[in-house]
PDB file of C-alpha atoms in Angstrom:
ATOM      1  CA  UNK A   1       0.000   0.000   0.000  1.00  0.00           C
ATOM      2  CA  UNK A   2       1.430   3.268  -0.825  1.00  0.00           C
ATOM      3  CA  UNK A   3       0.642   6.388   1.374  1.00  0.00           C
ATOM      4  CA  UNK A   4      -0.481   4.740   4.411  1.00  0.00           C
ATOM      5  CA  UNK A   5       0.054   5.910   8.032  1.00  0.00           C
ATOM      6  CA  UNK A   6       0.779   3.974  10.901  1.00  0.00           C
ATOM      7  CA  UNK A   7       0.342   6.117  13.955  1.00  0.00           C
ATOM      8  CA  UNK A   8       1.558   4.622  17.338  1.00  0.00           C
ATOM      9  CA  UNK A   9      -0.703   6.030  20.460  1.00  0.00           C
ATOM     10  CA  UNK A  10       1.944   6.174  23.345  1.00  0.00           C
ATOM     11  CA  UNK A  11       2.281   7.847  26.814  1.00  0.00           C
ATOM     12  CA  UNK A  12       5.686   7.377  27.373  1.00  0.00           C
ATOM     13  CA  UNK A  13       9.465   7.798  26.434  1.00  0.00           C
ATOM     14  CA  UNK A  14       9.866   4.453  26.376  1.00  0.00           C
ATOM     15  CA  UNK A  15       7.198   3.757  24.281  1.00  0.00           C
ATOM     16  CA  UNK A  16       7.865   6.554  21.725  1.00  0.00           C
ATOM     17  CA  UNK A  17      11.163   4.933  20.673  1.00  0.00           C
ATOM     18  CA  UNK A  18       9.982   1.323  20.393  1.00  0.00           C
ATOM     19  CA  UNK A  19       7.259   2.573  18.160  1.00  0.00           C
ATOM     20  CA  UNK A  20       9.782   4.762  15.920  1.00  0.00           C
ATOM     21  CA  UNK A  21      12.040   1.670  16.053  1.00  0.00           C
ATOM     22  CA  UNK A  22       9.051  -0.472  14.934  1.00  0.00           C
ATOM     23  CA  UNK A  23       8.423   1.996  12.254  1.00  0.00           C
ATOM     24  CA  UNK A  24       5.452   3.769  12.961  1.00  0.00           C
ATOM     25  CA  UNK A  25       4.844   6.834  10.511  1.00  0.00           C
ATOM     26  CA  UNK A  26       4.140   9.349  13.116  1.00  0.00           C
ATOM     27  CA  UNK A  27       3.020   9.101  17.115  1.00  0.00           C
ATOM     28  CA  UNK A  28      -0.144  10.094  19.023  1.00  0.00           C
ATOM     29  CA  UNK A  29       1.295  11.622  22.522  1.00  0.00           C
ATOM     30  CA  UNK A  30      -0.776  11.239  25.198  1.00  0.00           C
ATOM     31  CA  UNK A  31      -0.583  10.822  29.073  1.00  0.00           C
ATOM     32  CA  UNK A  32      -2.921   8.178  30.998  1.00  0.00           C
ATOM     33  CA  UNK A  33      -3.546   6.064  27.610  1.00  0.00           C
ATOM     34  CA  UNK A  34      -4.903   3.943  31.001  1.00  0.00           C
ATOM     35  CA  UNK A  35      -8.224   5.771  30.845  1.00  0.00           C
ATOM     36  CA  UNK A  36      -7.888   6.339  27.139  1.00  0.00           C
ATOM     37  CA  UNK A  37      -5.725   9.280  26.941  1.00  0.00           C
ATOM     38  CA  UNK A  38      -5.226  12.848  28.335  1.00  0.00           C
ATOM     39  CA  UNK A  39      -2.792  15.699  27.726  1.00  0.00           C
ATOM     40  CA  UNK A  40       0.618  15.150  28.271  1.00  0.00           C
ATOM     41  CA  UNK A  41       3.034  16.805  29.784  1.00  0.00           C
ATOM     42  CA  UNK A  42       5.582  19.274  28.016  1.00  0.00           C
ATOM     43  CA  UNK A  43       8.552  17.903  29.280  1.00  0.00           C
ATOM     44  CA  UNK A  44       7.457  14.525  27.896  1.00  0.00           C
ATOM     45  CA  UNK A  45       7.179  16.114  24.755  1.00  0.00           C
ATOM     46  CA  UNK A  46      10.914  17.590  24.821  1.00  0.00           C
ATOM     47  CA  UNK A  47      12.426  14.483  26.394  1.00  0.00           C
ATOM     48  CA  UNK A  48      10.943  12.178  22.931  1.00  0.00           C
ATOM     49  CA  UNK A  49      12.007  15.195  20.355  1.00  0.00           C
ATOM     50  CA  UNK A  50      15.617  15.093  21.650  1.00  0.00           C
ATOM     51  CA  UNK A  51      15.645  11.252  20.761  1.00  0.00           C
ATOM     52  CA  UNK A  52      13.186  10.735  17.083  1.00  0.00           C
ATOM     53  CA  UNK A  53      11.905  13.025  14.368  1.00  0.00           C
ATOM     54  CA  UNK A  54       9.416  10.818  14.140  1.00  0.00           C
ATOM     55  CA  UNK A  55       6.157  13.307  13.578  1.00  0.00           C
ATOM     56  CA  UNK A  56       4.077  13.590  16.489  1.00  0.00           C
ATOM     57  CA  UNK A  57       0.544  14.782  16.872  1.00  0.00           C
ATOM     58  CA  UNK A  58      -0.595  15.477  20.591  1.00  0.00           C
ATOM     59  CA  UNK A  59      -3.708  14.696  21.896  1.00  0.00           C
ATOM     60  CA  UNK A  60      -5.752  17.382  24.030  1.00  0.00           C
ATOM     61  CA  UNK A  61      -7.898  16.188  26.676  1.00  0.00           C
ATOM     62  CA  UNK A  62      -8.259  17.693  29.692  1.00  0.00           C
ATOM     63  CA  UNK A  63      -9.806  15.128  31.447  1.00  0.00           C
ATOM     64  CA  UNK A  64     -11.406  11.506  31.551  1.00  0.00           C
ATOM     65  CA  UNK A  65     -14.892  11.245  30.408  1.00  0.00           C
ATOM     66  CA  UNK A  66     -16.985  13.204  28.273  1.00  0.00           C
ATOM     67  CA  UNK A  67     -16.441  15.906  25.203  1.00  0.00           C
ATOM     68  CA  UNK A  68     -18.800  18.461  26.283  1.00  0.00           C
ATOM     69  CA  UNK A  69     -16.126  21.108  27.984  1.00  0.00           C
ATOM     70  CA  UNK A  70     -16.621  23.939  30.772  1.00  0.00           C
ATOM     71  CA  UNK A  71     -15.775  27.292  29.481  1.00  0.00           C
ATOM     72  CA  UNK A  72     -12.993  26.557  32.445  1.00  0.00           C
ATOM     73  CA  UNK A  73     -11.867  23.326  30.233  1.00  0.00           C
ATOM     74  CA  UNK A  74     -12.369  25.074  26.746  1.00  0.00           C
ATOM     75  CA  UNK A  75      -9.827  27.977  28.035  1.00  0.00           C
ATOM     76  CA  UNK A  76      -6.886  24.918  29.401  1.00  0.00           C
ATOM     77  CA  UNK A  77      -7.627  23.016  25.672  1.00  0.00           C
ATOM     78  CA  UNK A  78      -7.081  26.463  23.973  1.00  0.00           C
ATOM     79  CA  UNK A  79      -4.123  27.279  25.393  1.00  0.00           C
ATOM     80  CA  UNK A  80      -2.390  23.462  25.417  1.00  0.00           C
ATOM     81  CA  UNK A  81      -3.033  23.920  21.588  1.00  0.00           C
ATOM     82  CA  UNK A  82      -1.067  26.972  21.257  1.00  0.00           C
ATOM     83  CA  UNK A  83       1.371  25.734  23.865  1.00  0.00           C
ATOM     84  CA  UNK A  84       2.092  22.191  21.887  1.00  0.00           C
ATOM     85  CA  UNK A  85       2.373  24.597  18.318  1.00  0.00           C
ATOM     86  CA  UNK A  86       4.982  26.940  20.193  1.00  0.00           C
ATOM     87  CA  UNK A  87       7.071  23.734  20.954  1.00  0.00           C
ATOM     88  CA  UNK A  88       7.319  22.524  17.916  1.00  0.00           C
ATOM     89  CA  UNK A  89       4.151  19.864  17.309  1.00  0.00           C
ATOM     90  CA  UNK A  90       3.580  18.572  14.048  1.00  0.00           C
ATOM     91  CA  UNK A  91      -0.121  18.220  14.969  1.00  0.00           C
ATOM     92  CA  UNK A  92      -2.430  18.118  16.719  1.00  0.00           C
ATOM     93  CA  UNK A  93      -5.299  15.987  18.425  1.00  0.00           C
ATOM     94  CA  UNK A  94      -8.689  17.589  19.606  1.00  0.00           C
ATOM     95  CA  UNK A  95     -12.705  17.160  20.026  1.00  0.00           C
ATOM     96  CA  UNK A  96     -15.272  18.851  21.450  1.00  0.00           C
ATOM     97  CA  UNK A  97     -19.079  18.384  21.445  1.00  0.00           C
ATOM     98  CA  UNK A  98     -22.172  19.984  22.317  1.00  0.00           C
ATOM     99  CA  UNK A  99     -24.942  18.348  24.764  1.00  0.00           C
ATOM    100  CA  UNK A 100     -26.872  17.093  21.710  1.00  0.00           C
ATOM    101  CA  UNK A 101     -23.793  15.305  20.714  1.00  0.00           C
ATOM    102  CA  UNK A 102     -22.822  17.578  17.719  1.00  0.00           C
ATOM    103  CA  UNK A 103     -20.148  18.962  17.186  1.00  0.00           C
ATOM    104  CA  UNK A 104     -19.100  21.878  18.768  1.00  0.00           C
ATOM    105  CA  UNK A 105     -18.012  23.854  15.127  1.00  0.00           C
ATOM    106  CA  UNK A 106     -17.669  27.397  17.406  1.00  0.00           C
ATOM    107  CA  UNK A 107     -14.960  25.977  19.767  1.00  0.00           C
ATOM    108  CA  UNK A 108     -13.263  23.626  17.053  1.00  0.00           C
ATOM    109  CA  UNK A 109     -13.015  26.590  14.904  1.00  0.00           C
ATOM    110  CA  UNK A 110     -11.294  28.827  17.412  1.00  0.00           C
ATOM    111  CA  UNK A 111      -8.775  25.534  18.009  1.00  0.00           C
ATOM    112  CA  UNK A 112      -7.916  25.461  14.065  1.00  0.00           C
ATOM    113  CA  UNK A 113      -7.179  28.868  14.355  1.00  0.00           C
ATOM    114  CA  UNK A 114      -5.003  28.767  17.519  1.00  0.00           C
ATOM    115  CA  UNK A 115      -3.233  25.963  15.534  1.00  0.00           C
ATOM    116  CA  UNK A 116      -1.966  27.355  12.880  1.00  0.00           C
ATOM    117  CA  UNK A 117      -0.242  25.305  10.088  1.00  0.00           C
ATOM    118  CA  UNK A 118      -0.395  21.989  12.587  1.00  0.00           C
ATOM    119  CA  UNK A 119      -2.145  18.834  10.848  1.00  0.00           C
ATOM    120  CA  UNK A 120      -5.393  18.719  13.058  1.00  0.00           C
ATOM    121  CA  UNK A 121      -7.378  15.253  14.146  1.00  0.00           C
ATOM    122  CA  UNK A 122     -10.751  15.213  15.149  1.00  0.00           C
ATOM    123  CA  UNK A 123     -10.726  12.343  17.854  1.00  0.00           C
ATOM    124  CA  UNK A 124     -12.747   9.758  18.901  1.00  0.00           C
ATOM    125  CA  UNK A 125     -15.229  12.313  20.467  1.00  0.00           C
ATOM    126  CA  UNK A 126     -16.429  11.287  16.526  1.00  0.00           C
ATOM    127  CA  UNK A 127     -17.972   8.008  17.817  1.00  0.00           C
ATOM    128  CA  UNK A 128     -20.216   8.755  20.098  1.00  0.00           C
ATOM    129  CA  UNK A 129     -21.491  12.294  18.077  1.00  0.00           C
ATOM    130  CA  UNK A 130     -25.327  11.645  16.642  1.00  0.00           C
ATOM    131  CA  UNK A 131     -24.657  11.930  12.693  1.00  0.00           C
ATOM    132  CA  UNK A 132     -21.405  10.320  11.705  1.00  0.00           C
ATOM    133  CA  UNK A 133     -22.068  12.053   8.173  1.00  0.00           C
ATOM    134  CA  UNK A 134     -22.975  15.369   9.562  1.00  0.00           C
ATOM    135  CA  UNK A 135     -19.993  15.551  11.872  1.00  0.00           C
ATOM    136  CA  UNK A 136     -17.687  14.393   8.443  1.00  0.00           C
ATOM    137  CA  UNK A 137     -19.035  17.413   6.251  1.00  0.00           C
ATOM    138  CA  UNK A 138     -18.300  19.732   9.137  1.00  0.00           C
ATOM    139  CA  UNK A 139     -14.721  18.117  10.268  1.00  0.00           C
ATOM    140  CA  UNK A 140     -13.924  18.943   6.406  1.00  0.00           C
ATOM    141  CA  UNK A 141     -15.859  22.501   6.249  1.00  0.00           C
ATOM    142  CA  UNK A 142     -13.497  23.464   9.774  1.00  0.00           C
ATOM    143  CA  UNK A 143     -10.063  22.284   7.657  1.00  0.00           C
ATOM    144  CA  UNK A 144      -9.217  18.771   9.433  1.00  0.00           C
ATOM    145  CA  UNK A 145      -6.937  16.961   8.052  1.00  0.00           C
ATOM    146  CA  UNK A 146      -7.856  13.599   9.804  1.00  0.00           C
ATOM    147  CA  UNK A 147     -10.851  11.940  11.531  1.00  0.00           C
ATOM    148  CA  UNK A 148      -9.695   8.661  14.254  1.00  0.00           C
ATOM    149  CA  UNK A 149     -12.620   6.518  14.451  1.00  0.00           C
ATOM    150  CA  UNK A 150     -13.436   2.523  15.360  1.00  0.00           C
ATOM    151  CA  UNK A 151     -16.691   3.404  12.904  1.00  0.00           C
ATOM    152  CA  UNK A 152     -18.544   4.420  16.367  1.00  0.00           C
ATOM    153  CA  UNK A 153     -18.229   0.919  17.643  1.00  0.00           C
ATOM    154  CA  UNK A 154     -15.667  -0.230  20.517  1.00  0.00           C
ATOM    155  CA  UNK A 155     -13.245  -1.980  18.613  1.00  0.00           C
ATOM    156  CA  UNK A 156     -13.025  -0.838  15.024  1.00  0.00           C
ATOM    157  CA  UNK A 157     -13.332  -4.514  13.408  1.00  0.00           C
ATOM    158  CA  UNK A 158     -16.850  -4.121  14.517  1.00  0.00           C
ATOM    159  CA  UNK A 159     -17.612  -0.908  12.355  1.00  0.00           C
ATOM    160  CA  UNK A 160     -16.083  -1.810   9.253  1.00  0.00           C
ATOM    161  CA  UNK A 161     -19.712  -0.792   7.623  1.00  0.00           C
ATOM    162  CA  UNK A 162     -19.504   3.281   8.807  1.00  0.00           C
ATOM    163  CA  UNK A 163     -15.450   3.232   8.032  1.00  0.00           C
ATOM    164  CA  UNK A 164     -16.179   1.803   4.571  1.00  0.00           C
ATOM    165  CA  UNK A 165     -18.876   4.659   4.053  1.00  0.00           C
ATOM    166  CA  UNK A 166     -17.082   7.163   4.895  1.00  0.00           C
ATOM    167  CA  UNK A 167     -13.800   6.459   3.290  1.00  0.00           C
ATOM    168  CA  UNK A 168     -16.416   6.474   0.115  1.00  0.00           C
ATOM    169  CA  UNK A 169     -18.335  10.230   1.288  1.00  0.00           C
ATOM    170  CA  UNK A 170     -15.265  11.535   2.149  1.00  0.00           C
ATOM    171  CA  UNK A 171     -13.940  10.980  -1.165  1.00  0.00           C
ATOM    172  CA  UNK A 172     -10.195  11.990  -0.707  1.00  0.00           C
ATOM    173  CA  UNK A 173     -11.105  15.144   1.294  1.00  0.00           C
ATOM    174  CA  UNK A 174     -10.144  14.042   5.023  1.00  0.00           C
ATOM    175  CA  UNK A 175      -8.186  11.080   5.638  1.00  0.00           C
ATOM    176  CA  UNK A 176     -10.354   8.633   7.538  1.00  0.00           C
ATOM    177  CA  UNK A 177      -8.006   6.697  10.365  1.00  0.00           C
ATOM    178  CA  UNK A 178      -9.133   3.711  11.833  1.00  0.00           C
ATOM    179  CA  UNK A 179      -8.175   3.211  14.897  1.00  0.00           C
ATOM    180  CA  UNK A 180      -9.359   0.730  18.339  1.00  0.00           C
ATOM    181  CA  UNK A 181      -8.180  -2.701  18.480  1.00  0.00           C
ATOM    182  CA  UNK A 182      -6.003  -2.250  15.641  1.00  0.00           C
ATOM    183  CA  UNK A 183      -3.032  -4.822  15.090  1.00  0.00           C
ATOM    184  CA  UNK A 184      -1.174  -6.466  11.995  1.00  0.00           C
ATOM    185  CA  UNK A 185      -4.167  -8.818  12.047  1.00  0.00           C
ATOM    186  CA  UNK A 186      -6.717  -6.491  11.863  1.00  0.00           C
ATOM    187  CA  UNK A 187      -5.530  -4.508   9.455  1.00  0.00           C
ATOM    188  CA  UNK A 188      -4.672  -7.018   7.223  1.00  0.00           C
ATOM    189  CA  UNK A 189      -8.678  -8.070   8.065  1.00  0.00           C
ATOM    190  CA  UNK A 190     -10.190  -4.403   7.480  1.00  0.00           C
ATOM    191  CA  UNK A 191      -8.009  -3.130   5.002  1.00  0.00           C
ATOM    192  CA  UNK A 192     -10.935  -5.046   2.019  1.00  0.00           C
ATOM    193  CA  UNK A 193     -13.573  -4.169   3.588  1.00  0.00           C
ATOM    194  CA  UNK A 194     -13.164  -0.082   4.160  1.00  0.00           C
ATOM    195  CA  UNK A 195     -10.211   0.711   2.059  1.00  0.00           C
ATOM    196  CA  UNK A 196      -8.905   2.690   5.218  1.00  0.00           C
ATOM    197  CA  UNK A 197      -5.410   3.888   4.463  1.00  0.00           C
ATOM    198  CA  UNK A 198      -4.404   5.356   7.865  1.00  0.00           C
ATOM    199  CA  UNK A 199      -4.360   2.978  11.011  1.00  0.00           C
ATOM    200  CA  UNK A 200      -4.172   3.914  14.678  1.00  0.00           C
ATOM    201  CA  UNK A 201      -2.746   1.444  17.554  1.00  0.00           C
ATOM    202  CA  UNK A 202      -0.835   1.193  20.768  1.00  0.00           C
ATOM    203  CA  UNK A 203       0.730  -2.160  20.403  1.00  0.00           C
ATOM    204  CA  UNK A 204       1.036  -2.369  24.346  1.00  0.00           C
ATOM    205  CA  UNK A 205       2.011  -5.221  26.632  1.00  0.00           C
ATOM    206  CA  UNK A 206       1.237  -5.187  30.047  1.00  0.00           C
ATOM    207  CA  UNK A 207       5.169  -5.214  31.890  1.00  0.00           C
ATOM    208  CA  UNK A 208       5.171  -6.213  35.460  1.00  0.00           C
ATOM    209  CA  UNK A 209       6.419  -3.530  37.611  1.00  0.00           C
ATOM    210  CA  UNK A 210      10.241  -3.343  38.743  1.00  0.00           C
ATOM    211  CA  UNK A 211       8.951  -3.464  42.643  1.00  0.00           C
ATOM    212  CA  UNK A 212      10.425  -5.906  45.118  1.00  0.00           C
ATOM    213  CA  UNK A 213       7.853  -4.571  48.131  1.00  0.00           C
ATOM    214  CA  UNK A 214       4.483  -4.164  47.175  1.00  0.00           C
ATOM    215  CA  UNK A 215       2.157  -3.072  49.666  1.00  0.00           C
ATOM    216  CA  UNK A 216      -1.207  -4.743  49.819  1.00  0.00           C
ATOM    217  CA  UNK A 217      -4.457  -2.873  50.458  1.00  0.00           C
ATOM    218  CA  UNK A 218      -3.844  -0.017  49.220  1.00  0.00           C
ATOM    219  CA  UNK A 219      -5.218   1.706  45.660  1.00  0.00           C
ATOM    220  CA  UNK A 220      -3.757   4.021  43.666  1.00  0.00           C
ATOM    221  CA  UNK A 221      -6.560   4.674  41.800  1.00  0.00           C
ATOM    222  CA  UNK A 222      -9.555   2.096  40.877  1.00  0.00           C
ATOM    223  CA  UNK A 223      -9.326  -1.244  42.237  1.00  0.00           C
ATOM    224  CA  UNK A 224      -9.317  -2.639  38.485  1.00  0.00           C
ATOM    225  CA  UNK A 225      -6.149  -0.471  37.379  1.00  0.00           C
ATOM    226  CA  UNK A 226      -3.405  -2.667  38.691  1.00  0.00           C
ATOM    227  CA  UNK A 227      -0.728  -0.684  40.710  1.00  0.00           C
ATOM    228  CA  UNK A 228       2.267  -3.101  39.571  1.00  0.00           C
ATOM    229  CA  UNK A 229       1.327  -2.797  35.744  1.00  0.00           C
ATOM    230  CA  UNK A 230       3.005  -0.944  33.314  1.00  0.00           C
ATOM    231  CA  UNK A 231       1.362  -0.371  29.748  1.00  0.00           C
ATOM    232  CA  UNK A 232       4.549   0.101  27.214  1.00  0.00           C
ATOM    233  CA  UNK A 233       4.551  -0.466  23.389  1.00  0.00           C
ATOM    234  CA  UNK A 234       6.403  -3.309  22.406  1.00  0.00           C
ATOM    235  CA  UNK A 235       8.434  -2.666  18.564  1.00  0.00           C
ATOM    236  CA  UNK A 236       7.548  -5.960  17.173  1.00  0.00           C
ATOM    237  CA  UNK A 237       3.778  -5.041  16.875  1.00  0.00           C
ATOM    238  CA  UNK A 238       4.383  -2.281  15.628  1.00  0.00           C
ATOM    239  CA  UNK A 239       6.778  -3.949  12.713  1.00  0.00           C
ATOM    240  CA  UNK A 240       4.449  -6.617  12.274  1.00  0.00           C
ATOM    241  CA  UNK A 241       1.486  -3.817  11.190  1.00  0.00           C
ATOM    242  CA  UNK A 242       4.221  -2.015   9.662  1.00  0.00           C
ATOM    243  CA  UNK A 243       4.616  -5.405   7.193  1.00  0.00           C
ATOM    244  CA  UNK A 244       1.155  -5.941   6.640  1.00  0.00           C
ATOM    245  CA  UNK A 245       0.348  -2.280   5.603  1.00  0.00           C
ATOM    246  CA  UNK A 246       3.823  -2.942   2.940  1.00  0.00           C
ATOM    247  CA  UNK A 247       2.588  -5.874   1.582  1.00  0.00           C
ATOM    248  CA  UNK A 248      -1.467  -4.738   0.710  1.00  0.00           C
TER     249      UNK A 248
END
């Protein structure tokens, strides 16, 4: 396949230069991919540009949870925008809705503008908006460059149907990323069935943590988010989608 992009979703230094090593195309930087990604920090972002050129696009997200911001939250999401653009992003990774679940085109617009010349994703906030269609036409009217979406399903093998309709509606004019459960396997699964050119994946293991003394008991967070786990991309995934995306 010619023109594809493999973008690695990571939340770590570590992580970052597996996936380069793997041969992703570019990186989503997040923190917390844990609870499905939040804004990372800027000295995360410094710490992976002194070690890859690899492009990276940086997801902001204030917080767990919804897409439907505080003015509060719309202010912090402006600013980390301009922030990530003054450091040096290649892109970056937004979404905001409205109660009704449309999209919010007022507040997006004012982020394209604070972004200057950086690519711009419209995030998963995508799948659970009302009109898939609707919220294409306007992603495309605001000047995105790229929409992530499992096809508003939880894993994106499930929504093959919506991906393959709107790589067809969208006709060339956004780039239409499929992302959620994505692997070598899955890709080389979806690939006939939407004609999706851009793939999104973490390619995690779960690494037991480097503690000797682990105290019992005691929660760092929600009893199901294991205190001794550590999420970390591991290269070989990403080289084995890498392959698969080569040889379609």
């Amino acid at each position: 396949m010619e023109g594809y992009i493999l973008e690695a979703c990571v939340d770590s230094v570590e992580s970052a230069m597996a996936a380069a090593k793997g041969g992703a195309t570019r990186l989503e930087l997040c923190a917390n991919l844990i609870i499905g990604g939040t804004t990372p920090s800027p000295c995360l972002f410094k710490e992976i540009r002194k070690h890859t050129d690899i492009k990276i696009h940086v997801l902001i997200r204030p917080r767990f949870g919804d897409f439907c911001y505080t003015v509060e939250e719309f202010f912090i999401i402006k600013e980390e925008v301009k922030m990530f653009r003054e450091l040096g992003a290649d892109g970056a990774v937004v979404g905001i809705l409205r109660p009704d679940g449309t999209l919010n085109k007022e507040q997006l617009k004012e982020l394209m503008e604070e972004a200057g010349d950086m690519s711009m994703t419209l995030h998963r906030a995508f799948d659970v908006c009302v009109d898939p269609y609707e919220a294409m036409e306007e992603a495309i009217e605001l000047g995105f460059d790229t929409i992530l979406t499992s096809g508003q399903k939880n894993v994106c093998s499930q929504g093959t149907e919506l991906l393959r309709e709107l790589v067809e509606k969208s006709a060339g004019r956004i780039r239409i990323q499929a992302g959620s459960g994505v692997d070598a396997a899955v890709i080389r699964e979806i690939y006939p069935l939407t004609n999706a050119t851009a793939y999104h994946m973490s390619g995690k293991v779960t690494l037991d943590s480097s503690m000797d003394y682990r105290k019992e008991g005691v929660n760092m967070g929600p009893p199901s988010i294991g205190k001794y786990e550590i999420w970390r991309t591991e290269e070989a995934k990403i080289c084995q989608a890498r392959q698969v995306l080569e040889e379609l």
